[in-house]
CSV table of C-alpha atoms and ligand atoms in Angstrom, one decimal:
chain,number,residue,atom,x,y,z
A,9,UNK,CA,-77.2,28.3,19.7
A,10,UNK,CA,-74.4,27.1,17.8
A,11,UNK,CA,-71.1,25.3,19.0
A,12,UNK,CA,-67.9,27.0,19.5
A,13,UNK,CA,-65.3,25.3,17.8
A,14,UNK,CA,-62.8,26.8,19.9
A,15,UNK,CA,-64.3,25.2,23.1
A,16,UNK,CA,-64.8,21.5,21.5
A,17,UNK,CA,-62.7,18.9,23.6
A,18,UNK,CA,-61.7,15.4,22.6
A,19,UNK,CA,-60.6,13.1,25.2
A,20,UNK,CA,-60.1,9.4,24.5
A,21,UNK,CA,-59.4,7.0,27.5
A,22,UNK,CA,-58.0,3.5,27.2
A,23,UNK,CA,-58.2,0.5,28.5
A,24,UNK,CA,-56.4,0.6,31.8
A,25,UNK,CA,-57.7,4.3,32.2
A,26,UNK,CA,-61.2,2.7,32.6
A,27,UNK,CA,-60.1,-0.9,33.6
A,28,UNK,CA,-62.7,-0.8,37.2
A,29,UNK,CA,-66.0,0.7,37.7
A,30,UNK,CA,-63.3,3.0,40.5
A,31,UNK,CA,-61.3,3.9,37.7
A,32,UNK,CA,-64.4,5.1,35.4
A,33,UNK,CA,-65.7,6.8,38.5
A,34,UNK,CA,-62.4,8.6,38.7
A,35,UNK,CA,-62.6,9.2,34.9
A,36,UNK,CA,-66.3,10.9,35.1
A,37,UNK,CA,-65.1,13.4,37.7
A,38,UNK,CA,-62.4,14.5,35.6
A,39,UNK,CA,-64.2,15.0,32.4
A,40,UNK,CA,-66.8,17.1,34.9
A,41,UNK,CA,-64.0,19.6,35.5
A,42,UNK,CA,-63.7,20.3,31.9
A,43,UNK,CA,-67.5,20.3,31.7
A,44,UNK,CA,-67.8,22.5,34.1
A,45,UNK,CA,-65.1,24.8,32.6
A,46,UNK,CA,-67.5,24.8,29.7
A,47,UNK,CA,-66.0,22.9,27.0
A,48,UNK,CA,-67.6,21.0,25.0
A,49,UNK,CA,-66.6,17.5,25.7
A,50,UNK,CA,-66.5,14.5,23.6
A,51,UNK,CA,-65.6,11.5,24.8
A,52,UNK,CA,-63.8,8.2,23.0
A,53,UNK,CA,-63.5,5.0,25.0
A,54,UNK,CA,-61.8,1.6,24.9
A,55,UNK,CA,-63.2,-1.4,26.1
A,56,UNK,CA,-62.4,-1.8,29.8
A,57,UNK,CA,-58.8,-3.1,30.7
A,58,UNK,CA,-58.0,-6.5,28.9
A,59,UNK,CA,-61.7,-7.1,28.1
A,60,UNK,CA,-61.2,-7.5,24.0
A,61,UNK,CA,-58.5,-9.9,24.9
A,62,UNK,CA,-60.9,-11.9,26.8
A,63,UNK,CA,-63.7,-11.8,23.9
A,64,UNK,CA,-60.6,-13.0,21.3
A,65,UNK,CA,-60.3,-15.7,23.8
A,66,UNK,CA,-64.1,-16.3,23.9
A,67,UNK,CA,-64.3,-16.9,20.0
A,68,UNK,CA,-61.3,-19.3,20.2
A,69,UNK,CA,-62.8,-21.5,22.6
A,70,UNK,CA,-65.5,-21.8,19.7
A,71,UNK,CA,-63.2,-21.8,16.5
A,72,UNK,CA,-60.0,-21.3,15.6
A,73,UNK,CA,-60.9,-19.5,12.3
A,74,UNK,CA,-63.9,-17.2,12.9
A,75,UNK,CA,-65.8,-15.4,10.3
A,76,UNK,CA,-64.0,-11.9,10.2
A,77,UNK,CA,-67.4,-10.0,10.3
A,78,UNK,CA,-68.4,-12.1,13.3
A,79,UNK,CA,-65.3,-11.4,15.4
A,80,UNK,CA,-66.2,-7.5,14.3
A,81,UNK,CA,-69.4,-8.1,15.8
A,82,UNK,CA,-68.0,-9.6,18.7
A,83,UNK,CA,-65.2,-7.0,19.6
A,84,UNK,CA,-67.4,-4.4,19.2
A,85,UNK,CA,-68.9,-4.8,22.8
A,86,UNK,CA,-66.5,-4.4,24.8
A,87,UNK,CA,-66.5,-0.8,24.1
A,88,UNK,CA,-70.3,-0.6,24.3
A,89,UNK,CA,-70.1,-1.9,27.7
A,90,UNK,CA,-67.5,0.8,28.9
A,91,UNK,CA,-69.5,4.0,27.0
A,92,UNK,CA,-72.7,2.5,28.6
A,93,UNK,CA,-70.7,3.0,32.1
A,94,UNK,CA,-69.3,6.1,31.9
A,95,UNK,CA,-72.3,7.9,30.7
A,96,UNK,CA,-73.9,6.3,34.0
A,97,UNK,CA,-71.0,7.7,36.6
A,98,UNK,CA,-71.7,11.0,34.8
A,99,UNK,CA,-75.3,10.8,35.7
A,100,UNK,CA,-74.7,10.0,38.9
A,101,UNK,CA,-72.7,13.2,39.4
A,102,UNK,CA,-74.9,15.6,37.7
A,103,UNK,CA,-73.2,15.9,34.4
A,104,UNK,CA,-76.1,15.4,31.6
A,105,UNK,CA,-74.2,12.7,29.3
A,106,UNK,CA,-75.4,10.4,26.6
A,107,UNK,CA,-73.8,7.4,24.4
A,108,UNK,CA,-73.3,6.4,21.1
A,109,UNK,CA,-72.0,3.3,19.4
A,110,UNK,CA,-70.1,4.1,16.1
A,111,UNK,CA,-73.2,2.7,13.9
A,112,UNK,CA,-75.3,5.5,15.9
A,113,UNK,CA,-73.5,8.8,14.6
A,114,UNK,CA,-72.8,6.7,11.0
A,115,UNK,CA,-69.3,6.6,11.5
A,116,UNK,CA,-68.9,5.1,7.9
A,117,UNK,CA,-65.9,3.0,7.0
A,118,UNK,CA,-64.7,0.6,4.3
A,119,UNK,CA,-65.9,-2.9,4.4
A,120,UNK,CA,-62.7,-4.6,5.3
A,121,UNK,CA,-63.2,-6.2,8.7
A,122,UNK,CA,-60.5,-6.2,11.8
A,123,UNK,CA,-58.6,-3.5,9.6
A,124,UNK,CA,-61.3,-1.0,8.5
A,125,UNK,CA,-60.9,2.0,7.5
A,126,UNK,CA,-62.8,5.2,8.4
A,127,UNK,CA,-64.4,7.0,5.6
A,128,UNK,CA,-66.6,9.3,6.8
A,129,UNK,CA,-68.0,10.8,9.7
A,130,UNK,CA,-71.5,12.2,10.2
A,131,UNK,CA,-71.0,15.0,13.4
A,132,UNK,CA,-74.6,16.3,12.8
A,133,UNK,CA,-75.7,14.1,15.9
A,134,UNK,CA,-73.1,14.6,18.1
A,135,UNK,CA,-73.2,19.0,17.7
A,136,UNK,CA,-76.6,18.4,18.4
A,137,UNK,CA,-75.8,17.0,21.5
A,138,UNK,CA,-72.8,19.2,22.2
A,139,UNK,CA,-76.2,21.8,21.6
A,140,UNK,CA,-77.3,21.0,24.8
A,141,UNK,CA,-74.6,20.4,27.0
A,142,UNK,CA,-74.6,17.0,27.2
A,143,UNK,CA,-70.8,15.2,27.2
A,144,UNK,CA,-70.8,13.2,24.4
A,145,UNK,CA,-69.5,9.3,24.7
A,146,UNK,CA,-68.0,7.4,22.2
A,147,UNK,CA,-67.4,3.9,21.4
A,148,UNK,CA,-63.9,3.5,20.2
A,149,UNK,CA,-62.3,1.5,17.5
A,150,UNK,CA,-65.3,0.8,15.6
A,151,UNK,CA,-67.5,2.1,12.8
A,152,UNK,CA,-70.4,0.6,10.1
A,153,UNK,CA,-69.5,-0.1,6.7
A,154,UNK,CA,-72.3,0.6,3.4
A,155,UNK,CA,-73.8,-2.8,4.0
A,156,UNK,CA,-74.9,-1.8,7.9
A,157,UNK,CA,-72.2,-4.4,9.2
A,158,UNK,CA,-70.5,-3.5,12.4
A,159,UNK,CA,-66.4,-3.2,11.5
A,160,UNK,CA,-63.3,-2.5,13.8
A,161,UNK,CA,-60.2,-0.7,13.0
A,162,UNK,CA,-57.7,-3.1,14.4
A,163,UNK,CA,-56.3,-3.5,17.8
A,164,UNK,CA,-55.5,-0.1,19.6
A,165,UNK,CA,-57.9,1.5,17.0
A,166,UNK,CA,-59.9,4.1,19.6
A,167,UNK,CA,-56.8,6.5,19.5
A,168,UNK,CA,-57.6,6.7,15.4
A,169,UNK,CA,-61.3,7.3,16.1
A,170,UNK,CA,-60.6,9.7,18.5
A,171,UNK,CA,-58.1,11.2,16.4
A,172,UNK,CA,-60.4,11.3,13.3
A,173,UNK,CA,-63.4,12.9,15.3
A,174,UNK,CA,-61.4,15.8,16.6
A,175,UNK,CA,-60.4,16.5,12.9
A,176,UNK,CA,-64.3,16.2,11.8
A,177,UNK,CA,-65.1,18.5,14.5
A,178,UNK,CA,-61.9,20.8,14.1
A,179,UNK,CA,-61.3,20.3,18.0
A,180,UNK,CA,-58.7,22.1,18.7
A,181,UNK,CA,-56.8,19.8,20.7
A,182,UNK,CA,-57.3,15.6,21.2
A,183,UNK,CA,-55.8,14.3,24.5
A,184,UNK,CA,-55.1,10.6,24.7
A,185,UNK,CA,-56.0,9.5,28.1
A,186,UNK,CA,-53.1,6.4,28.6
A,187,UNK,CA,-51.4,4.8,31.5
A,188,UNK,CA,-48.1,6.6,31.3
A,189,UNK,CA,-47.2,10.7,31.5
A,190,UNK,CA,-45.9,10.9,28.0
A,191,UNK,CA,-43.8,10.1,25.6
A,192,UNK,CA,-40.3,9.4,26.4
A,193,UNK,CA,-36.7,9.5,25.6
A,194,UNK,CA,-36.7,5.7,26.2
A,195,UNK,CA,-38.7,2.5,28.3
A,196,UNK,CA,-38.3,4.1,31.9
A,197,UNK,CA,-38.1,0.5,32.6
A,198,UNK,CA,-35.3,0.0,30.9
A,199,UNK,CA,-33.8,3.3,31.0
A,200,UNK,CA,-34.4,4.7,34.5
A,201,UNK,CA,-33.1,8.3,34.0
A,202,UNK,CA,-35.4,8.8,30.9
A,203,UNK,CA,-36.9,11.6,29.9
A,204,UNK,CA,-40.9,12.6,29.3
A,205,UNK,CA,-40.5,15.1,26.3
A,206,UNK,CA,-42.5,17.8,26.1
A,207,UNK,CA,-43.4,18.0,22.7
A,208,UNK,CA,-42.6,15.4,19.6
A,209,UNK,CA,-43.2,15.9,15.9
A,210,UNK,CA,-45.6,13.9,13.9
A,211,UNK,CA,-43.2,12.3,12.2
A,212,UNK,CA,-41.0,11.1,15.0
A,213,UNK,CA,-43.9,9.7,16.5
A,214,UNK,CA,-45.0,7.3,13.7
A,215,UNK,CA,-41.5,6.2,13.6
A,216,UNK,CA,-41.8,5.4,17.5
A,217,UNK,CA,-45.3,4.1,16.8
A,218,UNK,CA,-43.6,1.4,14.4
A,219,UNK,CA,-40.7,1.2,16.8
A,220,UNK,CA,-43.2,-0.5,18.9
A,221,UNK,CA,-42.9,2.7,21.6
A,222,UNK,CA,-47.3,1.3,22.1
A,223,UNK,CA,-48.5,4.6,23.3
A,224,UNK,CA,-50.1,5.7,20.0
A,225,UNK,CA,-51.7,4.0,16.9
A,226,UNK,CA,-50.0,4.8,14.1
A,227,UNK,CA,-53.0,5.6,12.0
A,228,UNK,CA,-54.2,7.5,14.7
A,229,UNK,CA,-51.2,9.5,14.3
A,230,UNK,CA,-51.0,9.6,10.5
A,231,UNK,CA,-54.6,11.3,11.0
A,232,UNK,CA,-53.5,13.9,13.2
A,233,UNK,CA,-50.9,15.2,10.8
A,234,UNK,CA,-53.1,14.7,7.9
A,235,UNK,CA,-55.7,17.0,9.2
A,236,UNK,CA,-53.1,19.1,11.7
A,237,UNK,CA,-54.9,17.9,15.1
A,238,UNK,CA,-52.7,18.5,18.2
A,239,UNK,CA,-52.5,15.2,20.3
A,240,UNK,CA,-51.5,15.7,23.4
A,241,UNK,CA,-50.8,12.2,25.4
A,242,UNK,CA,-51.2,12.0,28.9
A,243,UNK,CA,-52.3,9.8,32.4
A,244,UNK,CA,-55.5,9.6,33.8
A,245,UNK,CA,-53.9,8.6,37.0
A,246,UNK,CA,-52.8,12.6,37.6
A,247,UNK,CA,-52.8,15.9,36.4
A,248,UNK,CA,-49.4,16.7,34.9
A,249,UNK,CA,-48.9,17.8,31.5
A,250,UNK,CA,-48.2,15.4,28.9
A,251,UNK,CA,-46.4,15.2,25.7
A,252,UNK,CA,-48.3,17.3,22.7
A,253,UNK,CA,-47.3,15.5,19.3
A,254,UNK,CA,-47.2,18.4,16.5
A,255,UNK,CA,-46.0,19.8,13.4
A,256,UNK,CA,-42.1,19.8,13.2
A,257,UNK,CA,-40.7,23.3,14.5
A,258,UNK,CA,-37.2,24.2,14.0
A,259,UNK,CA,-36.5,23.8,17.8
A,260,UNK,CA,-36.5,20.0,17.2
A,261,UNK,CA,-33.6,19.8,15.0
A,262,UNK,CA,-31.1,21.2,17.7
A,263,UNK,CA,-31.4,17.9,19.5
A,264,UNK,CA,-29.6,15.0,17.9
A,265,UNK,CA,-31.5,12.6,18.5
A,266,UNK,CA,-34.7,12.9,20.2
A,267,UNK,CA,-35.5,8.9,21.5
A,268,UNK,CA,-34.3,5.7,21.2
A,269,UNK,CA,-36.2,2.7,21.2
A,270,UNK,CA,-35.5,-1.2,21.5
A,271,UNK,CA,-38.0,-3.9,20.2
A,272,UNK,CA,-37.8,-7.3,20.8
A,273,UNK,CA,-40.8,-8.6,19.0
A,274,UNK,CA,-39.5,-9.7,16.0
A,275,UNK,CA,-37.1,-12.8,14.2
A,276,UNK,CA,-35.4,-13.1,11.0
A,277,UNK,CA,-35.8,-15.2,8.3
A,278,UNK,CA,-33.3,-15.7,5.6
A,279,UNK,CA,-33.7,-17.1,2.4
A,280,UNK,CA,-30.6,-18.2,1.1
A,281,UNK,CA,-29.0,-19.5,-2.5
A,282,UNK,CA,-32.1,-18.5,-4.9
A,283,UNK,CA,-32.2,-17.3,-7.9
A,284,UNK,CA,-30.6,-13.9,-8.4
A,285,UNK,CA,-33.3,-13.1,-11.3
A,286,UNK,CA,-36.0,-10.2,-12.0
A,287,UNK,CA,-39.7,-11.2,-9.7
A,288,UNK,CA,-38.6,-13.3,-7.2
A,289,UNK,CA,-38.4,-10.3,-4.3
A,290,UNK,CA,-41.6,-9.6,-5.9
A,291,UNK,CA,-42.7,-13.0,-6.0
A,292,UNK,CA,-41.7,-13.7,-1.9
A,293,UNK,CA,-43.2,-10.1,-0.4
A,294,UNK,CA,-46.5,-10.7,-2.7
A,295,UNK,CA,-46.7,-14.5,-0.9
A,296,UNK,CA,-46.4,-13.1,2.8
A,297,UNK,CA,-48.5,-10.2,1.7
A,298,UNK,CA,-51.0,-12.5,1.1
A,299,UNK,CA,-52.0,-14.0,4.1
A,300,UNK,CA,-51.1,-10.8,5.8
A,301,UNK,CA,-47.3,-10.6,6.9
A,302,UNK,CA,-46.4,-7.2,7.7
A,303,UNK,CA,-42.3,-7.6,6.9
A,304,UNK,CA,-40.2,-4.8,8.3
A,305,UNK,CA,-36.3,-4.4,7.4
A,306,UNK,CA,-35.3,-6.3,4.3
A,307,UNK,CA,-31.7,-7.0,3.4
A,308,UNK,CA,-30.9,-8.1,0.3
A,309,UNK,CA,-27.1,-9.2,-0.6
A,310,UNK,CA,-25.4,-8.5,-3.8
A,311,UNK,CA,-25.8,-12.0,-6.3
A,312,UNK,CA,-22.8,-14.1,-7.1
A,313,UNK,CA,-22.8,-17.1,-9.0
A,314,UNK,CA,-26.1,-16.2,-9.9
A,315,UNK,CA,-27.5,-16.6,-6.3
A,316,UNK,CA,-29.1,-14.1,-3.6
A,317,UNK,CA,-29.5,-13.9,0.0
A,318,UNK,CA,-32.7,-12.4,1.1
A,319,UNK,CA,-32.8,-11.7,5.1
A,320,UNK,CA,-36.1,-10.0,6.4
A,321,UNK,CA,-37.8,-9.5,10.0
A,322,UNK,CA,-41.6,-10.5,10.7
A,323,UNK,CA,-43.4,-10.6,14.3
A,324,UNK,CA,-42.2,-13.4,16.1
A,325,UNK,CA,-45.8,-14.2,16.4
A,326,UNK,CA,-45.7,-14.9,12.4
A,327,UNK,CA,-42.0,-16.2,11.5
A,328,UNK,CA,-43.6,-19.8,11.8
A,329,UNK,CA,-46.3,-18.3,9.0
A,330,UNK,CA,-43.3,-17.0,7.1
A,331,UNK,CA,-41.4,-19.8,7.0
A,332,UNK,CA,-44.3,-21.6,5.6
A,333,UNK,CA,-45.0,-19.5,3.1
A,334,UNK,CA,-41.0,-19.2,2.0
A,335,UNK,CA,-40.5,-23.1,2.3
A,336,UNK,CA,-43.3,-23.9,-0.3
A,337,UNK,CA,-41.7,-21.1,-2.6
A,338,UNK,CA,-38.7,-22.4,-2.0
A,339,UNK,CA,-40.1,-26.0,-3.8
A,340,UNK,CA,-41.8,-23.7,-6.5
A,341,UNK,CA,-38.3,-22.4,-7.5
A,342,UNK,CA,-36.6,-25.7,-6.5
A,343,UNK,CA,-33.8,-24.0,-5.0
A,344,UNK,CA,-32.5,-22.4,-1.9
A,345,UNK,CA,-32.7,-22.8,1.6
A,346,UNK,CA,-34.3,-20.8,4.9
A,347,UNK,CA,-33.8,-20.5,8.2
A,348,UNK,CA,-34.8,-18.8,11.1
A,349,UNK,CA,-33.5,-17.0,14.3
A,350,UNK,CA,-35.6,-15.2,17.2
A,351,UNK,CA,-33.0,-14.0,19.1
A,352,UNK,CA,-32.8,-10.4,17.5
A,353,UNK,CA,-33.8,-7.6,18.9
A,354,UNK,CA,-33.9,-4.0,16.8
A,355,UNK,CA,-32.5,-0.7,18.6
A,356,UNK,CA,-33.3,2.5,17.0
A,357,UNK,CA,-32.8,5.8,17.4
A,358,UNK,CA,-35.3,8.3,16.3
A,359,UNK,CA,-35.1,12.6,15.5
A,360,UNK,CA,-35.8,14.9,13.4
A,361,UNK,CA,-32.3,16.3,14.1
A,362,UNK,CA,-31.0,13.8,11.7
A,363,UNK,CA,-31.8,16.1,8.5
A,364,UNK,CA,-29.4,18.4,9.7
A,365,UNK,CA,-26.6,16.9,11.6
A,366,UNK,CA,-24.2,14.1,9.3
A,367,UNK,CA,-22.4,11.1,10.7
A,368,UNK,CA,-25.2,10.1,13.6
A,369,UNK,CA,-25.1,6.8,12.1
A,370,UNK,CA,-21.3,6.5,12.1
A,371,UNK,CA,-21.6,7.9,16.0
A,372,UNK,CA,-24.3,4.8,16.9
A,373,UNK,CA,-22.0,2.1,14.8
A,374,UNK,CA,-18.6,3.3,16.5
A,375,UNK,CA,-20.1,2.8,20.0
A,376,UNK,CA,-21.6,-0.6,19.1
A,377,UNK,CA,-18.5,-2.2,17.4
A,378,UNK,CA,-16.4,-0.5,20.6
A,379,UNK,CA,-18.4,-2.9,23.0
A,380,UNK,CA,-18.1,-6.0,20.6
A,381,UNK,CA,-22.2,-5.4,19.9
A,382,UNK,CA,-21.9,-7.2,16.1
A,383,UNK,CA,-24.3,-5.2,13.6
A,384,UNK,CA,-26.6,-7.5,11.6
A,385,UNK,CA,-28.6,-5.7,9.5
A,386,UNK,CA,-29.4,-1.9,9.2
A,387,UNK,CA,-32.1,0.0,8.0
A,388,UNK,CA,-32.5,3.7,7.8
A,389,UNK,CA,-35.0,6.7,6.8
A,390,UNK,CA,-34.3,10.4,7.0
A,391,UNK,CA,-35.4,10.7,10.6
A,392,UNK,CA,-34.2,7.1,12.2
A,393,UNK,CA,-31.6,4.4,12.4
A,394,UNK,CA,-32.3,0.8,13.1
A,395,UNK,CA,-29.8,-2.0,13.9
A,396,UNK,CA,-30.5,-5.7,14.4
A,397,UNK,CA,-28.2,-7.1,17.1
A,398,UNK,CA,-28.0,-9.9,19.0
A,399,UNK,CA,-30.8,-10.5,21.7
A,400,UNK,CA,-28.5,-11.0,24.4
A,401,UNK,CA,-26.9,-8.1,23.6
A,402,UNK,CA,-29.8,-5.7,23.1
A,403,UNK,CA,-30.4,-3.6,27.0
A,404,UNK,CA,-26.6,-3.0,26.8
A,405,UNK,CA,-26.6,-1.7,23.6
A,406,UNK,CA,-29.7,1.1,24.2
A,407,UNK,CA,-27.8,2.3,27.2
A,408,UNK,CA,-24.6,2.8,25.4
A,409,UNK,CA,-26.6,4.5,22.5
A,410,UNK,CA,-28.5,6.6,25.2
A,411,UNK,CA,-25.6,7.9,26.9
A,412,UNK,CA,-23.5,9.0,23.2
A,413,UNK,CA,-26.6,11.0,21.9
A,414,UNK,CA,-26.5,13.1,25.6
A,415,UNK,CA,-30.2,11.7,26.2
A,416,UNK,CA,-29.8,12.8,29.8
A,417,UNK,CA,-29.3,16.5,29.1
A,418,UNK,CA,-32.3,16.6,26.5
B,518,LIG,N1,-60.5,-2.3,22.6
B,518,LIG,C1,-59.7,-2.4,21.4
B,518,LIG,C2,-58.4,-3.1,21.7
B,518,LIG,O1,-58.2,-3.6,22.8
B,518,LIG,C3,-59.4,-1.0,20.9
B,518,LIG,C4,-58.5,-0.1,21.8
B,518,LIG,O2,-58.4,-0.3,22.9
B,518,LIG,O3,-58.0,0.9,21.2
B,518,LIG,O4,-57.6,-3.3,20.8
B,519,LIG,MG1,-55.5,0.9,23.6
């Protein structure tokens, strides 16, 4: 007997989806209606609810600056706790179910620990298993590099694996299993008449992913476009329909704009009065680059007397990092000055409409300056705008930029 392709299901779950031994009781009868409806069912999970957090606060209590490989080692069993539960509540309801940690089906990656990335994947074991109707059940976010070391993917990496063992399987279709319905216009927290959309392009969804809209991992969604695998993102807390993200379609570019997002995660530093001369951007992206600064708008002002202005945004969680690093550059170049400001926040609106329609930008800037909402910085790619405004400033903004893009009507 050999597999049909056509019938091969990937389902990832996340944390909160099995947070309780209720909730992966709840989770097991729902993966036995698909069973049951004959699909072939493969399973990804996360660790259970805030678990990883609680091992990262484990290792700290021993040392500030664990061993990368060790902390691998350690994250890594969260998930092996919640596959090792699920595939019990299957038992326990009759559905024939086994296990498997990444290292088991050779889900080979690169040796880079807490970022790894996934280089191959052996599906020999799991078709076997699919072979004789057993759901398969996989550990999430982790893999084995050359050297038999356990790695991890980075935090929210289960959507990637998920995501990278439909395409090895040519599933037709990988459902993310989350806490919300979908994917939508804007925070229904913020934003109470929001939207879930039905469908979203690839594209617009790693700009959201970036934009800090947390439902997807970004790689898992550069994956899915890569290899053309249909995620569609739904709640394990009902049965509605989700949002399936997809291949652009020409539908998509009738809308202006298809979400806007705020994120209030990041600061600025600026990097005043240095010297307006060839390899010193280089020289200052290079220095955060090395100990791992992800930087995400940069603003640089024209020179005069010889002397730039750099501006660029950073997690709040590293601007103290940043500084650091700039400050000591700073002394290397003896000259300039930096400083810092956390009250930013970064609104954005997002669509593939963009390509087609001119002067959205102008449209988002008018009804800014209108309400005395100063623009700081901007930053822009062919599918998405991004201002940096004040903090303070920042819910009043998205609902003004909401309402002028007809958000309600999409
Ligand atoms: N358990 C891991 C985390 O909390 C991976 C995941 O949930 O996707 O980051
Ligand atoms: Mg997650």
């Amino acid at each position: 007997m050999s597999v049909e392709k056509e019938k091969i299901l990937v389902q990832k779950y996340g944390g909160t989806s099995v947070g309780t031994t209720e909730r992966i009781k709840i989770v097991a009868k729902r993966i036995k209606e698909y069973y049951e409806k004959n699909f072939h069912v493969i399973v990804v999970v996360s660790a259970m609810g805030k678990s990883t957090d609680a091992l990262v606060a484990l290792s700290k209590e021993i040392s500030e600056n664990p061993s990368d490989r060790e902390m691998d080692m350690l994250l890594a069993t969260g998930e092996q706790v919640s596959i090792a539960l699920l595939a019990m509540a299957l038992h326990e309801i009759e559905v024939p179910a086994v296990s498997f940690t990444g290292s088991q089906i050779n889900l080979l990656t690169d040796g880079r620990f807490s970022k790894a990335r996934i280089e191959k994947i052996d599906t020999n074991k799991l078709l076997t298993a699919l072979e004789k109707k057993m759901v398969c059940i996989v550990a999430g976010f982790q893999g084995i590099d050359l050297e038999q070391n356990i790695t991890t993917l980075g935090r929210g990496g289960s959507d990637t694996s998920a995501v990278a063992l439909a395409a090895a399987l040519e599933a037709k279709e990988c459902e993310i299993y989350t806490d919300v319905d979908g994917v939508y216009t804007a925070d229904p927290n913020k934003i109470p008449a929001a939207k879930k959309l039905s469908k979203i392009s690839y594209d617009e969804m790693l700009e959201l992913a970036s934009l800090g809209a947390g439902v997807l991992h970004s790689r898992a969604v550069e994956f899915a476009k890569k290899y053309n695998v249909i995620l569609h993102v739904r709640s394990s807390f009902n049965f509605n329909e989700g949002t399936l993200v997809v291949p652009e379609d020409t539908d998509m570019e009738k809308l202006l704009v298809t979400a806007v997002t705020l994120k209030k995660d990041e600061a600025r530093v600026t990097v005043s009065d240095i010297p307006d001369r060839p390899g010193i951007a280089a020289d200052l992206f290079a220095a955060l680059g090395d100990v791992s600064i992800n930087v995400d708008m940069i603003v640089q002002s024209t020179g005069k007397d010889n002397l730039n202005t750099i501006s660029f945004t950073v997690l709040k969680n590293d601007v103290l990092k940043a500084e650091k690093v700039v400050k000591e550059l700073l002394t290397s170049w003896g000259a300039g000055g930096a400083s810092v400001d956390k009250n930013i926040a970064i609104i954005s609106a997002v669509g593939v409409g963009m390509k087609s329609h001119v002067g959205i930008a102008a449209r988002m800037f008018k009804v800014l300056a209108e309400n005395g909402i100063n623009i700081e910085m901007i930053s822009t790619s062919e599918i998405k705008i991004s201002c940096v405004i004040r903090d303070d400033k920042s819910e009043e903004a998205l609902k003004l930029i909401y309402s002028i893009f007809g958000l309600e009507n999409a």
